Coordinates of C-alpha atoms and ligand atoms in Angstrom, one line a residue:
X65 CA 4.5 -36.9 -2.0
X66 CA 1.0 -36.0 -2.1
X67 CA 2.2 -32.2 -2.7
X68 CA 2.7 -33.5 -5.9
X69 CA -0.6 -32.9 -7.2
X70 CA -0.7 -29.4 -6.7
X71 CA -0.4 -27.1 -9.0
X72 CA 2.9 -26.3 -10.6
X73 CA 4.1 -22.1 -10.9
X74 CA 7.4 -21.2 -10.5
X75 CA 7.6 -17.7 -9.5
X76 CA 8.3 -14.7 -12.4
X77 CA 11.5 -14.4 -12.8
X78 CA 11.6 -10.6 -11.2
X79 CA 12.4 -11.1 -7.5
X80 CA 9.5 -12.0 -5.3
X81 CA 7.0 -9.4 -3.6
X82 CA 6.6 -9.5 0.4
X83 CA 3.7 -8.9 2.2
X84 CA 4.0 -8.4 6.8
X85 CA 1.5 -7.8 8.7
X86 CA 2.1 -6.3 12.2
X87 CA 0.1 -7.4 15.4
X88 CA 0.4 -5.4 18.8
X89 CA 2.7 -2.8 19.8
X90 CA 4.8 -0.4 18.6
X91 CA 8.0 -2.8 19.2
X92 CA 6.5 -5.0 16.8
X93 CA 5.7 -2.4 13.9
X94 CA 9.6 -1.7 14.5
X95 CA 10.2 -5.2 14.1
X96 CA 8.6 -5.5 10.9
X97 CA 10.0 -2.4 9.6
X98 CA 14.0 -3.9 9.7
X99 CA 12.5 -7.0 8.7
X100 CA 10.9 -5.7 5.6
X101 CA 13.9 -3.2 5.1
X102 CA 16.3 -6.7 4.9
X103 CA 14.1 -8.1 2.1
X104 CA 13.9 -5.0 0.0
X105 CA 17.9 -4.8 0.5
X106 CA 17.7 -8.2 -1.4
X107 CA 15.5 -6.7 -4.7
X108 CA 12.4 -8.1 -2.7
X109 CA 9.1 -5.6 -3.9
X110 CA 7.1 -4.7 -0.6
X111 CA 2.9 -4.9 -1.2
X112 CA 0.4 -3.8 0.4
X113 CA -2.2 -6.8 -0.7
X114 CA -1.3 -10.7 0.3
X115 CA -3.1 -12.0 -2.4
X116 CA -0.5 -10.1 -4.6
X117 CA 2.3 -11.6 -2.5
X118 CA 5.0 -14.7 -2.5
X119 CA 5.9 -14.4 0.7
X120 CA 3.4 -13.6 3.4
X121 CA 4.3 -13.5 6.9
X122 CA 2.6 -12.4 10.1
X123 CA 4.6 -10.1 13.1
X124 CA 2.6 -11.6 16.1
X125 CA 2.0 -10.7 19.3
X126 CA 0.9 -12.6 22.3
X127 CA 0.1 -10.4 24.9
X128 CA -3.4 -10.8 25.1
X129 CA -5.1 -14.3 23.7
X130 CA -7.4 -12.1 21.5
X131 CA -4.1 -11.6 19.9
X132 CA -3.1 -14.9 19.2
X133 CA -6.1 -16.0 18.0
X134 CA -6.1 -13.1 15.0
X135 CA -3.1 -14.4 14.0
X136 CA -3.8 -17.6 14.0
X137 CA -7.2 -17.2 12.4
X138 CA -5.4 -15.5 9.6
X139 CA -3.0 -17.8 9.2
X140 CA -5.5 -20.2 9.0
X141 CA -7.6 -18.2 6.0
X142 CA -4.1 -17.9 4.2
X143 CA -4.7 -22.1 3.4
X144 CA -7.1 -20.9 0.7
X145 CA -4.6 -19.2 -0.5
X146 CA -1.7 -21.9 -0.5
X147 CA -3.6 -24.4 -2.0
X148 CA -4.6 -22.0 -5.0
X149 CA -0.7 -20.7 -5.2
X150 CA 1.5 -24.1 -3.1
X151 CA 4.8 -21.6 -3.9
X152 CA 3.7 -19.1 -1.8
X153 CA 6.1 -18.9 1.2
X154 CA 3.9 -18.2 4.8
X155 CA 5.7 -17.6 7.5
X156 CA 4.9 -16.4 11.9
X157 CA 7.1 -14.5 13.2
X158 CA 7.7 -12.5 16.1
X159 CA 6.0 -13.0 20.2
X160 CA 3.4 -15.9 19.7
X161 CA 6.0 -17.8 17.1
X162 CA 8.7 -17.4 20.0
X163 CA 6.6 -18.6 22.6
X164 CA 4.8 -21.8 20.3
X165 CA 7.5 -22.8 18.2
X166 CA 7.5 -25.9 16.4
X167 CA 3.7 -26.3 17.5
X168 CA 2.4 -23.8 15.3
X169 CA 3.3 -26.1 12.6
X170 CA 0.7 -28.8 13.5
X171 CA -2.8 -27.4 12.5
X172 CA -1.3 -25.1 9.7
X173 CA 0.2 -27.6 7.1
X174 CA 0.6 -24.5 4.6
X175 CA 2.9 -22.6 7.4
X176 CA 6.7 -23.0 6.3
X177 CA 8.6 -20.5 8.7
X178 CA 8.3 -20.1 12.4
X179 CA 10.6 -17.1 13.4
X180 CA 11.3 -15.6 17.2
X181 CA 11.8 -12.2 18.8
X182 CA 15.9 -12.9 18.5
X183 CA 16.2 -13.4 15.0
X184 CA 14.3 -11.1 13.0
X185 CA 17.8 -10.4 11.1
X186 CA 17.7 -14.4 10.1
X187 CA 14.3 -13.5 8.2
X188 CA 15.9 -12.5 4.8
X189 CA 17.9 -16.1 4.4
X190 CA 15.1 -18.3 5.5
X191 CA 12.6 -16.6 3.0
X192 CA 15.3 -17.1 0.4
X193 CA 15.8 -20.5 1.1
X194 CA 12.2 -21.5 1.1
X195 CA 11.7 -19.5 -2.2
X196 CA 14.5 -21.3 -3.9
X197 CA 13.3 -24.8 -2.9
X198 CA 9.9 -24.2 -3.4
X199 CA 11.0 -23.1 -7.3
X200 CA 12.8 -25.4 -7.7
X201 CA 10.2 -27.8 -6.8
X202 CA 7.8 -26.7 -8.9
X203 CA 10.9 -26.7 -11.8
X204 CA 10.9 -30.4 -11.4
X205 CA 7.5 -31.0 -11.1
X206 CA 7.1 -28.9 -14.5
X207 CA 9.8 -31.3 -15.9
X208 CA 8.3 -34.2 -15.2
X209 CA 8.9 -35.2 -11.5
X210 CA 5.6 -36.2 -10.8
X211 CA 3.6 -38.9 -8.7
X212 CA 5.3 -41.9 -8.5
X213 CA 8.6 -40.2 -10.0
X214 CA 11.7 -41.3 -7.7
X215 CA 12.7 -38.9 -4.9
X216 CA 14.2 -35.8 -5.7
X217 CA 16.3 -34.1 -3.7
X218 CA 14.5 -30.8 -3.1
X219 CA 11.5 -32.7 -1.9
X220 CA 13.5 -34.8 0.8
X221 CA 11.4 -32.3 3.3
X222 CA 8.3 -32.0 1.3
X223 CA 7.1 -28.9 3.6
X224 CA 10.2 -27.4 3.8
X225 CA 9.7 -25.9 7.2
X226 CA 12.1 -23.8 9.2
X227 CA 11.7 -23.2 12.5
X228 CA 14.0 -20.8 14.5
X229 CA 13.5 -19.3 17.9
X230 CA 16.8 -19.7 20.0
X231 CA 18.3 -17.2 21.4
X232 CA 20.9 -14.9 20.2
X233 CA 23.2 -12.7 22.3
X234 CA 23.5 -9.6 20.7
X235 CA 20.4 -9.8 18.9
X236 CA 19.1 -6.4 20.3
X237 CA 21.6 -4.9 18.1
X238 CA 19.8 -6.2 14.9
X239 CA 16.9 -4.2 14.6
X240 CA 18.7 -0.9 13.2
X241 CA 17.8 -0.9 10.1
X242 CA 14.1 1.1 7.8
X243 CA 13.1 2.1 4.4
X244 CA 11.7 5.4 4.7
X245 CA 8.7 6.4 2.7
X246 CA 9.3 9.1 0.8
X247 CA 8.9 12.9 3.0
X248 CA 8.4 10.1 6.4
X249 CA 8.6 12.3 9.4
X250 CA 8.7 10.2 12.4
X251 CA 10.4 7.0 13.2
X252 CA 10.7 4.3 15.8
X253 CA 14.0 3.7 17.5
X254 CA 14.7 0.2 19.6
X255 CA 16.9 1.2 22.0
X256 CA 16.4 -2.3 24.1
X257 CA 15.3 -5.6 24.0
X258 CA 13.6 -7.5 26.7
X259 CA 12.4 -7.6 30.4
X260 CA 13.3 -8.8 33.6
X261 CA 10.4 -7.1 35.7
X262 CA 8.0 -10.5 35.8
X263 CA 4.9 -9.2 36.4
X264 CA 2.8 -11.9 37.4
X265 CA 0.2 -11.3 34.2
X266 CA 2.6 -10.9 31.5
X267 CA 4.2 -12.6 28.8
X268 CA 6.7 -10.4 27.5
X269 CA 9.5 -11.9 29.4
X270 CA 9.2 -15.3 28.3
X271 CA 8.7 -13.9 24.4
X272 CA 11.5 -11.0 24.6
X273 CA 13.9 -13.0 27.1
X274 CA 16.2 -11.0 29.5
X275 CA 16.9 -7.3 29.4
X276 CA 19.2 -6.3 26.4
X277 CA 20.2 -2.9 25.8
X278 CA 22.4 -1.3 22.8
X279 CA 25.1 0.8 23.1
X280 CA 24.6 5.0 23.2
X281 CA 26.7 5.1 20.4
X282 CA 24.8 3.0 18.7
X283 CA 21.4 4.7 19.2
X284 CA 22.7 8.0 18.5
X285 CA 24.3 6.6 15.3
X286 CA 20.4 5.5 14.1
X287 CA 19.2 8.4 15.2
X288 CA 21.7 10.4 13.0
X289 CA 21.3 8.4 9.9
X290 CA 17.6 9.1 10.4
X291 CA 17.0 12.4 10.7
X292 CA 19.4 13.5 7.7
X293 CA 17.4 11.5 5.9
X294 CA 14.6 13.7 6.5
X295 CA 13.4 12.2 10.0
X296 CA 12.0 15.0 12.7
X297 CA 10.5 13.3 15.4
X298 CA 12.2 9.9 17.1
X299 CA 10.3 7.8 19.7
X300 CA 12.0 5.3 22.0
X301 CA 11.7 2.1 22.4
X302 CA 12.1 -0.6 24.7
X303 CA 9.8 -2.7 26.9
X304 CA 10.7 -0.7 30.0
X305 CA 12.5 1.9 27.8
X306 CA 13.6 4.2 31.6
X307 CA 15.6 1.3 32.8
X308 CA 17.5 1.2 29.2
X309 CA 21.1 -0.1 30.2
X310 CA 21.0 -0.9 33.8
X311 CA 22.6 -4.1 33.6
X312 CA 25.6 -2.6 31.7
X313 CA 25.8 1.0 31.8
X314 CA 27.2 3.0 34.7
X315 CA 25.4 5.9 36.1
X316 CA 27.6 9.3 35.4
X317 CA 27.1 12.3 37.7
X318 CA 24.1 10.5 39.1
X319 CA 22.2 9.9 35.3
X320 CA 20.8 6.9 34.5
X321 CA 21.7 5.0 31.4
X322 CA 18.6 6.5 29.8
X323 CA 19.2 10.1 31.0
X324 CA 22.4 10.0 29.3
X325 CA 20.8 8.8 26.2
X326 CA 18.2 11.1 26.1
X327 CA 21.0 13.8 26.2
X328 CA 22.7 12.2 23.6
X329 CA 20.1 12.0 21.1
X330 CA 19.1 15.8 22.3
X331 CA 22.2 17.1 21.1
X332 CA 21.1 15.7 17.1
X333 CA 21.1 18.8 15.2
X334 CA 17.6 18.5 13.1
X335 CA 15.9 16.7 15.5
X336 CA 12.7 18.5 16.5
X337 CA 10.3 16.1 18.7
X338 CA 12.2 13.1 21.0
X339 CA 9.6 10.7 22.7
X340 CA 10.2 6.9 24.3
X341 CA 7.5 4.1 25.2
X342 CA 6.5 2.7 27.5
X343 CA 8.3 3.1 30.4
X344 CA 7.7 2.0 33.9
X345 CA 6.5 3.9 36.8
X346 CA 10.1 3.1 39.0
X347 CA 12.1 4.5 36.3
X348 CA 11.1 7.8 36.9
X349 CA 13.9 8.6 39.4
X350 CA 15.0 12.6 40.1
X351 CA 17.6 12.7 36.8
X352 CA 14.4 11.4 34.7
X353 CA 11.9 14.2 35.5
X354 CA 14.8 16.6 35.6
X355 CA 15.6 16.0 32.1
X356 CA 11.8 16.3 31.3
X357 CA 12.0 19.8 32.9
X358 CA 15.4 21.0 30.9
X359 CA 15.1 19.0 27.2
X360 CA 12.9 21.1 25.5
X361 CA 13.5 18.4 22.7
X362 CA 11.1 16.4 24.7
X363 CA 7.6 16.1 23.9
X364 CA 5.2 16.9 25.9
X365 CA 3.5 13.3 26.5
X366 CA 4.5 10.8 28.6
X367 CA 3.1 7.1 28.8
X368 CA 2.9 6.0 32.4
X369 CA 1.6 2.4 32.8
X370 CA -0.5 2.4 36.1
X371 CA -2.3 -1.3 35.3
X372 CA -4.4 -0.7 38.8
X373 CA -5.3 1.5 41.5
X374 CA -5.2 -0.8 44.1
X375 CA -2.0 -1.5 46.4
X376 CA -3.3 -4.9 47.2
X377 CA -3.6 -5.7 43.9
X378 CA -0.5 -3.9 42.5
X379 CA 1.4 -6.3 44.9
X380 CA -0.3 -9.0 43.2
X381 CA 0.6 -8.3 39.5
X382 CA 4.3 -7.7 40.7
X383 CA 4.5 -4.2 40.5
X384 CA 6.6 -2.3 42.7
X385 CA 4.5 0.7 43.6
X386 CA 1.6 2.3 45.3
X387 CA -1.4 4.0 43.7
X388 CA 0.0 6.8 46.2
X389 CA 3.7 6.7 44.8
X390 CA 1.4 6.6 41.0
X391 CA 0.0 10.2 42.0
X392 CA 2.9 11.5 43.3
X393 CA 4.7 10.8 40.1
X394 CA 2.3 12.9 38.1
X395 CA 2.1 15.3 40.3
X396 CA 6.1 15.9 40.1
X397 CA 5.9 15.4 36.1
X398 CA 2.9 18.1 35.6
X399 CA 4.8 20.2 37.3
X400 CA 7.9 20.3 35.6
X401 CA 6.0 20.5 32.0
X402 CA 3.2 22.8 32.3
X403 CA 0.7 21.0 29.6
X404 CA 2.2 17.9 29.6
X405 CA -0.6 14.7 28.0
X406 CA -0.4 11.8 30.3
X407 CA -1.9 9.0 29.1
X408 CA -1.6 4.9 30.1
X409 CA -2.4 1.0 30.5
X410 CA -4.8 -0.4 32.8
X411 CA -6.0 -4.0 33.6
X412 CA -9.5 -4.5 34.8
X413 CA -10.3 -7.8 36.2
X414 CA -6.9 -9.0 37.6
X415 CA -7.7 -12.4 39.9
X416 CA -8.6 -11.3 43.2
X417 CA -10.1 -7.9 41.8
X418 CA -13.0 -7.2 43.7
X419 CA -15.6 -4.6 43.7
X420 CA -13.7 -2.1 45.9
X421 CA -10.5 -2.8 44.3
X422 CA -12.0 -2.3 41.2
X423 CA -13.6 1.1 42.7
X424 CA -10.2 2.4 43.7
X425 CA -8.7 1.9 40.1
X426 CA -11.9 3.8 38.6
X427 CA -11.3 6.8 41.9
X428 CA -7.8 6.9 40.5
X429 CA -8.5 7.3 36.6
X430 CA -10.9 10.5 37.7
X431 CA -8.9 11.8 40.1
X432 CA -6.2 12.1 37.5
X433 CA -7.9 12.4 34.6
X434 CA -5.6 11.0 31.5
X435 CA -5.8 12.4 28.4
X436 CA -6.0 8.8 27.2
X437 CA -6.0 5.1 28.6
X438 CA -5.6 1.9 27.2
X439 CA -8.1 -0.4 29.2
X440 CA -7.8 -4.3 28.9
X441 CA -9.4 -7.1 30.6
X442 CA -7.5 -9.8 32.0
X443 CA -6.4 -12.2 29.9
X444 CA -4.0 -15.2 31.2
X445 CA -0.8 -16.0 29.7
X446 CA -0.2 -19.6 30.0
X447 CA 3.1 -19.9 32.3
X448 CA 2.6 -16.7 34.1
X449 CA 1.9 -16.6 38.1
X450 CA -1.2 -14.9 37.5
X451 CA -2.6 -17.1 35.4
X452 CA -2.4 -19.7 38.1
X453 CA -3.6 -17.6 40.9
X454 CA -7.0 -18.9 42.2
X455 CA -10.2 -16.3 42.2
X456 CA -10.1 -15.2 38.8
X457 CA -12.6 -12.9 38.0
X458 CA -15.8 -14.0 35.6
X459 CA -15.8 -12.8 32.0
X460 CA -19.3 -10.7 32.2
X461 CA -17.6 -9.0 35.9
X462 CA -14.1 -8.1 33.4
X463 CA -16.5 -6.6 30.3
X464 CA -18.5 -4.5 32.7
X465 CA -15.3 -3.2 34.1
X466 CA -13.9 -2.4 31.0
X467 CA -17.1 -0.6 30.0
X468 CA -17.3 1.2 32.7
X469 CA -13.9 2.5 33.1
X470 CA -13.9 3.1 29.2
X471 CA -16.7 5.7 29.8
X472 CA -14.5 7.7 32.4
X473 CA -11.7 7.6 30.2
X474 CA -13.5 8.3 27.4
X475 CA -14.3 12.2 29.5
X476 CA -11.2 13.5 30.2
X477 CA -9.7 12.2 26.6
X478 CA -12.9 14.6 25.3
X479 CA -12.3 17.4 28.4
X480 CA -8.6 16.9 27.1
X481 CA -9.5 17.5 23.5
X482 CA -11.5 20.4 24.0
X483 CA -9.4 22.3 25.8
X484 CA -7.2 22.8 23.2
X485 CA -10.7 24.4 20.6
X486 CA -9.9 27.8 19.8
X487 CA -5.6 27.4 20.2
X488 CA -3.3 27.5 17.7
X489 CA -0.9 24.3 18.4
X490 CA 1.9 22.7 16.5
X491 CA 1.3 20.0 14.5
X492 CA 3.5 17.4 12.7
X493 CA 2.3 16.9 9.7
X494 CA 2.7 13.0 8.5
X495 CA 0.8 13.1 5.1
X496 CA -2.6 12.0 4.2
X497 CA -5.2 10.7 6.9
X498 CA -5.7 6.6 6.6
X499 CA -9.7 7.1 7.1
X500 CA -9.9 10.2 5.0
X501 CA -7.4 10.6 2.1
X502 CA -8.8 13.9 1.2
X503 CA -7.4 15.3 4.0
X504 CA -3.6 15.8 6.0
X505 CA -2.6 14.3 9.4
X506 CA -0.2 15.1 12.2
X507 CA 0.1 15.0 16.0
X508 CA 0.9 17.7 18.3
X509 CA 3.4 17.9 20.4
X510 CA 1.1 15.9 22.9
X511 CA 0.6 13.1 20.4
X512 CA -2.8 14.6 19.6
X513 CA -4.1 13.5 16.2
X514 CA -5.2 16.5 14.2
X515 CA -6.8 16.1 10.8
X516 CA -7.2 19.1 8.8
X517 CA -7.3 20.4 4.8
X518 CA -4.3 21.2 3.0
X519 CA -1.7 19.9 0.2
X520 CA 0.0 16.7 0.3
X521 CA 3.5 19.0 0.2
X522 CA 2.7 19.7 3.9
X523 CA 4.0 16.2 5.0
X524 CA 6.9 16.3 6.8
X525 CA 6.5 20.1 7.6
X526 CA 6.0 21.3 11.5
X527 CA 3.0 23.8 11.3
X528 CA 0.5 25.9 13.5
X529 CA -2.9 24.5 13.0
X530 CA -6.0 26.9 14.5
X531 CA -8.0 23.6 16.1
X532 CA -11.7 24.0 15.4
X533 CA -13.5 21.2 16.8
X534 CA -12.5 18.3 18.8
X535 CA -14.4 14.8 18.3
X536 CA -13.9 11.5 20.0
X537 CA -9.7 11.7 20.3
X538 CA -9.0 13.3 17.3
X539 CA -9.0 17.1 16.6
X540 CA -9.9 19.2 13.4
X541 CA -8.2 22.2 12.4
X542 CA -7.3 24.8 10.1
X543 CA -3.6 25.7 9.4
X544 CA -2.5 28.7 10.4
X545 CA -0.6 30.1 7.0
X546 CA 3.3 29.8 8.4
X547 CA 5.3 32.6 7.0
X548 CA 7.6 29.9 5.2
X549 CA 4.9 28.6 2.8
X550 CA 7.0 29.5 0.1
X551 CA 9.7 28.1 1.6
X552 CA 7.7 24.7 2.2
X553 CA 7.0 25.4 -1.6
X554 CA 11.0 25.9 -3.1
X555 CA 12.1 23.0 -1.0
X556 CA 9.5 20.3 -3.0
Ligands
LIG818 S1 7.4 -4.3 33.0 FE1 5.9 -6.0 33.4 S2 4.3 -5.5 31.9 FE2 6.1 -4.4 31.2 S3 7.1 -5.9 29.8 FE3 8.0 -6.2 31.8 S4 6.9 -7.9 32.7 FE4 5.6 -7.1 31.0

């Protein structure tokens, strides 16, 4: 009863504002999207500030410990908050929630909701519930239910915790649901839930559970709705988004599952720009880089997860490929799609990793020379093989691999970037740039940023934009004056 003494405020009477905070990868930010699109559905106001909220809750991700510990190191700041403002409802949810569970509640006496990768639909009735109690707590504290008072029946659970990660079949058909921002261009799509491919280092199938995929009719539906609703560009998603449906899809005239959806969504009428992430390097079987060559729909970027450039150590991580088979895939997609941006994941400092290994992985990122890469250092995931595996490699030994292989990704995303000075490419406008609001933002076709100067009535709009200079991995430009200017001009 010692909540008692805390302050007493009952929430205004107009309906509560959320704020969510996303961690981690583009699965999550979808996540959070139909999460936040189910409270708004109730009246609930969206904010961009917590300290303005009454509900704030955190989308985790656990696939790195760096990532955990953000969360839970803002989590733990929020306990300033909660003991300023006890109504406030906190809540995890998403990857690190699934995988921790009731334990989170422990050192965090202010957290009230633990929520896991299956039942982000579930969100919107928790928060309610602990809103209501937690009013109608402070009601009766107001009215005189104070220390020592007899017990009353909202306070039975004093913390008023709910905790919720079970499983759920047909869960992965929850997320398809978004608000829109007004003139929003692009959107994320989950076309699967899920992974069975164990790699040795990763979490993901512990966190996501088995591979769950949604129906082609259900995708295409989505994908519909979105772009008449002003949408241009759709990306993909899934954790191995090529092997979509192949636990419950048959193959038809030789296509895979995902083949079939990719023609699917192709067909959509106002649907410029398709893209999916992140696939894996088997997926990419003959019908896969065929439709790469005949959906001009397509974008011209793919994101080919090579993790390491040596076969010993490929084995080791539980991937089934060669650093040989790895070239020969590029090879076969840069030659279907003349221009095509390749860019991918790779883990430095696997256990067992030695100098030469290492070497090979660093041979491998020049010889093919991404346009980008996203270098980690090993981190173990408690329960996964890997973590286990004896000759892990010393911290100092991981950072001076990532360094290092930073540095040589760091040229060809420049040599990448430059080549395209002088050209006149098309660009996606998606409104104002976050770290310069004077000026406009869009990608190209291969998910290049390009800032550049014009009017806010440009978002949404495809244009030609003249680039100028190119700088770390963005690229400035000028637009190119498109003929339908005026028309861009009559439609706002
Ligand atoms: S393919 Fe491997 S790395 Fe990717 S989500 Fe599945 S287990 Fe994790």
């Amino acid at each position: 009863m010692a909540q008692l003494a805390r302050p007493c405020i009952i929430f205004a009477l107009s309906m509560p504002k959320f704020f969510i905070r996303t961690y981690g990868c583009q699965m999550n930010e979808r996540d959070s999207e139909q999460v936040a699109h189910s409270l708004m559905a109730r009246g609930y106001e969206r904010v961009a500030k917590e300290a303005e909220a009454d509900v704030v809750l955190l989308n985790t991700c656990s696939v790195r410990d760096m990532a955990d510990q953000k969360a839970l190191g803002k989590m733990g700041m929020l306990g300033r908050v909660a003991k300023e403002r006890p109504n406030v409802v906190f809540g995890f949810l998403g990857c690190m929630a699934q995988a921790q569970g009731e334990s989170l509640l422990k050192n965090l006496p202010h957290l009230d909701l633990v929520v896991g990768t299956q039942k982000f639909h579930r969100v919107a009735d928790y928060v309610e519930e602990l809103v209501a109690k937690k009013n109608a707590r402070a009601r009766q504290c107001e009215s005189g239910w104070g220390p020592g008072a007899p017990p009353s029946p909202a306070m039975d659970d004093p913390r008023f915790s709910i905790v919720d990660i079970a499983e759920e079949p047909g869960s992965q058909e929850t997320i398809r649901e978004q608000q829109l921002t007004p003139r929003q261009a692009t959107a994320f799509v989950s076309i699967m839930q899920g992974c069975n491919m164990h790699c040795t280092f990763c979490i993901v199938p512990q966190t996501r559970g088995p591979e769950r995929s949604r129906s082609i009719d259900e995708v295409v539906r989505e994908v519909r709705d979105l772009v008449a609703r002003g949408v241009k560009e759709v990306t993909l998603l899934g954790q191995i988004v090529n092997l979509y449906g192949r636990h419950g899809i048959p193959k038809i005239d030789n296509k895979s599952p995902f083949v079939q959806l990719l023609e699917a969504v192709h067909q959509i009428d106002g649907l410029e720009r398709l893209r999916f992430t992140s696939p894996h390097p088997i997926g990419f079987r003959d019908d896969l880089i065929n439709a790469i060559a005949r959906l001009p729909k397509l974008a011209e970027h793919v994101h080919v997860p090579l993790q390491s450039g040596s076969n010993k150590i490929l084995k080791s991580m539980h991937r089934a490929y060669t650093a040989e088979k790895y070239v020969d895939l590029v090879h076969r997609i840069r030659q279907v799609r003349k221009g095509i941006a390749i860019t991918t994941d790779i883990i430095v400092g696997f256990p067992g990793e030695t100098e030469s290994d290492y070497k090979l992985t660093r041979d491998l990122v020049e010889q093919i020379q991404f346009d980008n890469a996203f270098v980690f250092r090993y981190s173990p995931r408690r329960e996964t093989p890997a973590a286990e595996m004896q000759e892990q490699v010393e911290e100092p030994v991981k950072a001076e691999r990532n360094q290092d292989l930073l540095r040589v990704v760091n040229e060809s995303a420049r040599r990448a970037g430059e080549r395209l000075v002088g050209r006149d490419v098309e660009v996606l406008c998606e409104g104002r740039s976050k770290t310069n609001p004077a000026r406009l933002m869009g990608r190209t076709r291969t998910n290049k940023i390009v800032v550049f100067e014009g009017d806010e009535i440009l978002a949404g709009e495809i244009l030609e934009v003249r680039i100028q200079q190119a700088n770390g991995f963005s690229l400035y430009g000028t637009p190119v004056l498109p003929t339908s200017c005026a028309a861009i001009n009559d439609r706002a």
